[in-house]
Amino acid sequence: AQPLATERGLYLRADGPQYLPVMGDEVKVYRIAQNLLTNALNNTLTGQVSVSWSRENKFRWLLSIQDTGPGLATGAAVWLSDQLKPTTDSLAVFEKEPDTVTPGSADEIALPGELPHIQPEGEGIGLYIVKRLCELLNASLDVETRPGVGTLIRVRFPAHYGT
């Protein structure tokens, strides 16, 4: 994903333990991460995309992808409303001042009121597929979004599956 981030002038940040032993379907987890990361990079004009992973507790592990993009338009995702319901009320993570987020100067960062109107490149099919893959893996999908500020998507996976 780094070449795409570089091409778009975005800072790509990855944070997590070097080793995180879990059980699961490697291909499905990879597809979820790839889809969410690619969506974030394609829809973010300036700033950063962050990917993090960690053990939440002894039963679950967490994958998070956050961007400084335009946020998800709830109107554009109406047909997904039964599948994904972005929350807009508990976004403390967006209230914090971001770390250094651009390869260039801070003047290049657009403030929330200054973001140009952009058309999403897709129609939400990718998020629908991610949601279905999460269901197959018994994982939960949480979406937090704020128009003009960004989106945070968290996927909570089981650390172990019963035999």
C-alpha positions as YAML, in Angstrom:
chain: A
units: angstrom
residues:
- id: 1
  name: ALA
  ca: [0.00, 0.00, 0.00]
- id: 2
  name: GLN
  ca: [2.98, 2.32, 0.46]
- id: 3
  name: PRO
  ca: [3.34, 3.00, -3.30]
- id: 4
  name: LEU
  ca: [-0.30, 4.13, -3.49]
- id: 5
  name: ALA
  ca: [0.12, 6.34, -0.42]
- id: 6
  name: THR
  ca: [3.28, 7.88, -1.88]
- id: 7
  name: GLU
  ca: [1.60, 8.44, -5.24]
- id: 8
  name: ARG
  ca: [-1.28, 10.27, -3.54]
- id: 9
  name: GLY
  ca: [1.03, 12.29, -1.26]
- id: 10
  name: LEU
  ca: [-0.34, 10.66, 1.89]
- id: 11
  name: TYR
  ca: [1.42, 9.55, 5.03]
- id: 12
  name: LEU
  ca: [0.80, 5.84, 5.69]
- id: 13
  name: ARG
  ca: [1.26, 4.82, 9.29]
- id: 14
  name: ALA
  ca: [1.33, 1.25, 10.61]
- id: 15
  name: ASP
  ca: [1.37, 0.37, 14.28]
- id: 16
  name: GLY
  ca: [1.13, -2.97, 16.01]
- id: 17
  name: PRO
  ca: [3.14, -5.77, 17.51]
- id: 18
  name: GLN
  ca: [5.59, -7.59, 15.26]
- id: 19
  name: TYR
  ca: [3.96, -10.89, 16.23]
- id: 20
  name: LEU
  ca: [0.28, -11.38, 16.96]
- id: 21
  name: PRO
  ca: [-0.51, -15.09, 17.06]
- id: 22
  name: VAL
  ca: [-4.16, -15.74, 16.24]
- id: 23
  name: MET
  ca: [-6.21, -18.42, 14.52]
- id: 24
  name: GLY
  ca: [-8.24, -17.55, 11.46]
- id: 25
  name: ASP
  ca: [-8.66, -17.56, 7.72]
- id: 26
  name: GLU
  ca: [-5.57, -15.78, 6.38]
- id: 27
  name: VAL
  ca: [-7.11, -15.06, 2.97]
- id: 28
  name: LYS
  ca: [-10.32, -13.52, 4.35]
- id: 29
  name: VAL
  ca: [-8.46, -11.39, 6.91]
- id: 30
  name: TYR
  ca: [-6.08, -10.21, 4.19]
- id: 31
  name: ARG
  ca: [-9.02, -9.30, 1.91]
- id: 32
  name: ILE
  ca: [-10.67, -7.31, 4.69]
- id: 33
  name: ALA
  ca: [-7.48, -5.38, 5.47]
- id: 34
  name: GLN
  ca: [-6.64, -4.86, 1.80]
- id: 35
  name: ASN
  ca: [-10.13, -3.59, 0.95]
- id: 36
  name: LEU
  ca: [-10.36, -1.19, 3.90]
- id: 37
  name: LEU
  ca: [-6.84, 0.15, 3.38]
- id: 38
  name: THR
  ca: [-7.29, 0.64, -0.36]
- id: 39
  name: ASN
  ca: [-10.63, 2.41, 0.19]
- id: 40
  name: ALA
  ca: [-9.03, 4.72, 2.76]
- id: 41
  name: LEU
  ca: [-6.11, 5.56, 0.47]
- id: 42
  name: ASN
  ca: [-8.31, 6.11, -2.58]
- id: 43
  name: ASN
  ca: [-10.72, 8.43, -0.78]
- id: 44
  name: THR
  ca: [-8.26, 10.54, 1.24]
- id: 45
  name: LEU
  ca: [-7.00, 13.68, -0.49]
- id: 46
  name: THR
  ca: [-4.55, 14.94, 2.14]
- id: 47
  name: GLY
  ca: [-3.21, 13.83, 5.47]
- id: 48
  name: GLN
  ca: [-2.81, 10.29, 6.58]
- id: 49
  name: VAL
  ca: [-4.12, 6.78, 6.70]
- id: 50
  name: SER
  ca: [-3.31, 4.75, 9.81]
- id: 51
  name: VAL
  ca: [-3.47, 1.00, 10.20]
- id: 52
  name: SER
  ca: [-3.12, -0.61, 13.60]
- id: 53
  name: TRP
  ca: [-3.54, -4.07, 15.05]
- id: 54
  name: SER
  ca: [-3.41, -5.36, 18.60]
- id: 55
  name: ARG
  ca: [-4.79, -7.93, 20.97]
- id: 56
  name: GLU
  ca: [-7.89, -6.50, 22.61]
- id: 57
  name: ASN
  ca: [-8.10, -9.22, 25.25]
- id: 58
  name: LYS
  ca: [-7.41, -12.95, 25.41]
- id: 59
  name: PHE
  ca: [-10.44, -13.67, 23.22]
- id: 60
  name: ARG
  ca: [-10.29, -10.99, 20.50]
- id: 61
  name: TRP
  ca: [-7.86, -9.00, 18.41]
- id: 62
  name: LEU
  ca: [-8.46, -5.69, 16.71]
- id: 63
  name: LEU
  ca: [-7.66, -4.23, 13.28]
- id: 64
  name: SER
  ca: [-8.26, -0.48, 12.87]
- id: 65
  name: ILE
  ca: [-7.97, 1.72, 9.80]
- id: 66
  name: GLN
  ca: [-8.39, 5.47, 10.16]
- id: 67
  name: ASP
  ca: [-8.13, 8.18, 7.54]
- id: 68
  name: THR
  ca: [-8.33, 11.94, 7.27]
- id: 69
  name: GLY
  ca: [-10.62, 11.71, 4.25]
- id: 70
  name: PRO
  ca: [-14.03, 13.28, 3.63]
- id: 71
  name: GLY
  ca: [-15.89, 10.85, 5.89]
- id: 72
  name: LEU
  ca: [-18.65, 8.54, 4.78]
- id: 73
  name: ALA
  ca: [-21.76, 10.21, 3.45]
- id: 74
  name: THR
  ca: [-24.66, 8.44, 5.14]
- id: 75
  name: GLY
  ca: [-26.89, 9.31, 2.17]
- id: 76
  name: ALA
  ca: [-24.53, 7.53, -0.21]
- id: 77
  name: ALA
  ca: [-24.70, 4.39, 1.88]
- id: 78
  name: VAL
  ca: [-28.48, 4.22, 2.30]
- id: 79
  name: TRP
  ca: [-28.70, 0.80, 0.70]
- id: 80
  name: LEU
  ca: [-26.15, -0.41, 3.27]
- id: 81
  name: SER
  ca: [-28.04, 1.06, 6.21]
- id: 82
  name: ASP
  ca: [-29.12, -2.33, 7.48]
- id: 83
  name: GLN
  ca: [-25.56, -3.63, 7.17]
- id: 84
  name: LEU
  ca: [-23.39, -0.68, 8.23]
- id: 85
  name: LYS
  ca: [-24.54, 2.17, 10.40]
- id: 86
  name: PRO
  ca: [-21.79, 4.77, 10.72]
- id: 87
  name: THR
  ca: [-21.78, 6.41, 14.12]
- id: 88
  name: THR
  ca: [-21.19, 10.13, 14.37]
- id: 89
  name: ASP
  ca: [-21.49, 10.74, 18.10]
- id: 90
  name: SER
  ca: [-18.51, 9.10, 19.82]
- id: 91
  name: LEU
  ca: [-15.53, 10.32, 17.84]
- id: 92
  name: ALA
  ca: [-13.10, 11.29, 20.57]
- id: 93
  name: VAL
  ca: [-10.29, 9.91, 18.41]
- id: 94
  name: PHE
  ca: [-11.00, 12.65, 15.84]
- id: 95
  name: GLU
  ca: [-10.93, 15.38, 18.46]
- id: 96
  name: LYS
  ca: [-7.22, 14.87, 19.11]
- id: 97
  name: GLU
  ca: [-4.61, 16.83, 17.20]
- id: 98
  name: PRO
  ca: [-3.12, 14.39, 14.67]
- id: 99
  name: ASP
  ca: [0.52, 13.39, 14.69]
- id: 100
  name: THR
  ca: [2.66, 14.65, 11.85]
- id: 101
  name: VAL
  ca: [0.54, 13.55, 8.94]
- id: 102
  name: THR
  ca: [2.01, 14.75, 5.69]
- id: 103
  name: PRO
  ca: [5.28, 14.33, 3.92]
- id: 104
  name: GLY
  ca: [5.16, 18.07, 3.12]
- id: 105
  name: SER
  ca: [4.36, 21.16, 5.15]
- id: 106
  name: ALA
  ca: [1.43, 21.58, 7.54]
- id: 107
  name: ASP
  ca: [0.03, 24.25, 5.19]
- id: 108
  name: GLU
  ca: [-0.94, 21.45, 2.80]
- id: 109
  name: ILE
  ca: [-3.43, 19.93, 5.26]
- id: 110
  name: ALA
  ca: [-6.99, 20.94, 4.46]
- id: 111
  name: LEU
  ca: [-9.07, 21.91, 7.45]
- id: 112
  name: PRO
  ca: [-12.52, 20.30, 7.83]
- id: 113
  name: GLY
  ca: [-14.41, 23.28, 6.39]
- id: 114
  name: GLU
  ca: [-11.98, 23.58, 3.49]
- id: 115
  name: LEU
  ca: [-12.24, 20.09, 2.02]
- id: 116
  name: PRO
  ca: [-13.37, 20.07, -1.59]
- id: 117
  name: HIS
  ca: [-16.43, 18.07, -2.54]
- id: 118
  name: ILE
  ca: [-15.31, 14.73, -3.91]
- id: 119
  name: GLN
  ca: [-17.28, 11.93, -5.39]
- id: 120
  name: PRO
  ca: [-16.51, 8.58, -3.82]
- id: 121
  name: GLU
  ca: [-14.77, 6.29, -6.27]
- id: 122
  name: GLY
  ca: [-17.00, 3.35, -5.41]
- id: 123
  name: GLU
  ca: [-20.54, 2.66, -4.42]
- id: 124
  name: GLY
  ca: [-20.00, 0.91, -1.11]
- id: 125
  name: ILE
  ca: [-19.77, -2.60, -2.54]
- id: 126
  name: GLY
  ca: [-16.36, -3.04, -0.91]
- id: 127
  name: LEU
  ca: [-17.76, -2.28, 2.54]
- id: 128
  name: TYR
  ca: [-20.61, -4.69, 1.92]
- id: 129
  name: ILE
  ca: [-18.10, -7.42, 1.03]
- id: 130
  name: VAL
  ca: [-16.04, -6.59, 4.13]
- id: 131
  name: LYS
  ca: [-19.16, -6.85, 6.27]
- id: 132
  name: ARG
  ca: [-20.01, -10.27, 4.80]
- id: 133
  name: LEU
  ca: [-16.44, -11.52, 5.31]
- id: 134
  name: CYS
  ca: [-16.63, -10.32, 8.92]
- id: 135
  name: GLU
  ca: [-19.83, -12.30, 9.40]
- id: 136
  name: LEU
  ca: [-18.11, -15.44, 8.05]
- id: 137
  name: LEU
  ca: [-15.25, -14.92, 10.50]
- id: 138
  name: ASN
  ca: [-17.49, -14.08, 13.47]
- id: 139
  name: ALA
  ca: [-15.89, -10.63, 13.56]
- id: 140
  name: SER
  ca: [-17.60, -7.34, 14.35]
- id: 141
  name: LEU
  ca: [-17.31, -4.20, 12.25]
- id: 142
  name: ASP
  ca: [-17.64, -0.73, 13.78]
- id: 143
  name: VAL
  ca: [-17.62, 2.44, 11.71]
- id: 144
  name: GLU
  ca: [-17.15, 5.95, 13.07]
- id: 145
  name: THR
  ca: [-17.24, 8.84, 10.63]
- id: 146
  name: ARG
  ca: [-17.37, 12.59, 10.62]
- id: 147
  name: PRO
  ca: [-17.91, 14.47, 7.35]
- id: 148
  name: GLY
  ca: [-14.83, 16.50, 6.43]
- id: 149
  name: VAL
  ca: [-12.73, 14.95, 9.20]
- id: 150
  name: GLY
  ca: [-12.35, 11.25, 8.47]
- id: 151
  name: THR
  ca: [-13.41, 7.71, 9.12]
- id: 152
  name: LEU
  ca: [-12.32, 5.07, 11.59]
- id: 153
  name: ILE
  ca: [-13.19, 1.43, 10.96]
- id: 154
  name: ARG
  ca: [-12.53, -1.21, 13.60]
- id: 155
  name: VAL
  ca: [-12.76, -4.94, 13.01]
- id: 156
  name: ARG
  ca: [-12.74, -7.21, 16.06]
- id: 157
  name: PHE
  ca: [-11.77, -10.80, 15.27]
- id: 158
  name: PRO
  ca: [-11.84, -13.84, 17.52]
- id: 159
  name: ALA
  ca: [-8.32, -14.78, 18.58]
- id: 160
  name: HIS
  ca: [-9.27, -18.48, 18.50]
- id: 161
  name: TYR
  ca: [-11.98, -20.51, 16.87]
- id: 162
  name: GLY
  ca: [-13.52, -23.61, 18.45]
- id: 163
  name: THR
  ca: [-12.73, -26.95, 16.90]
...
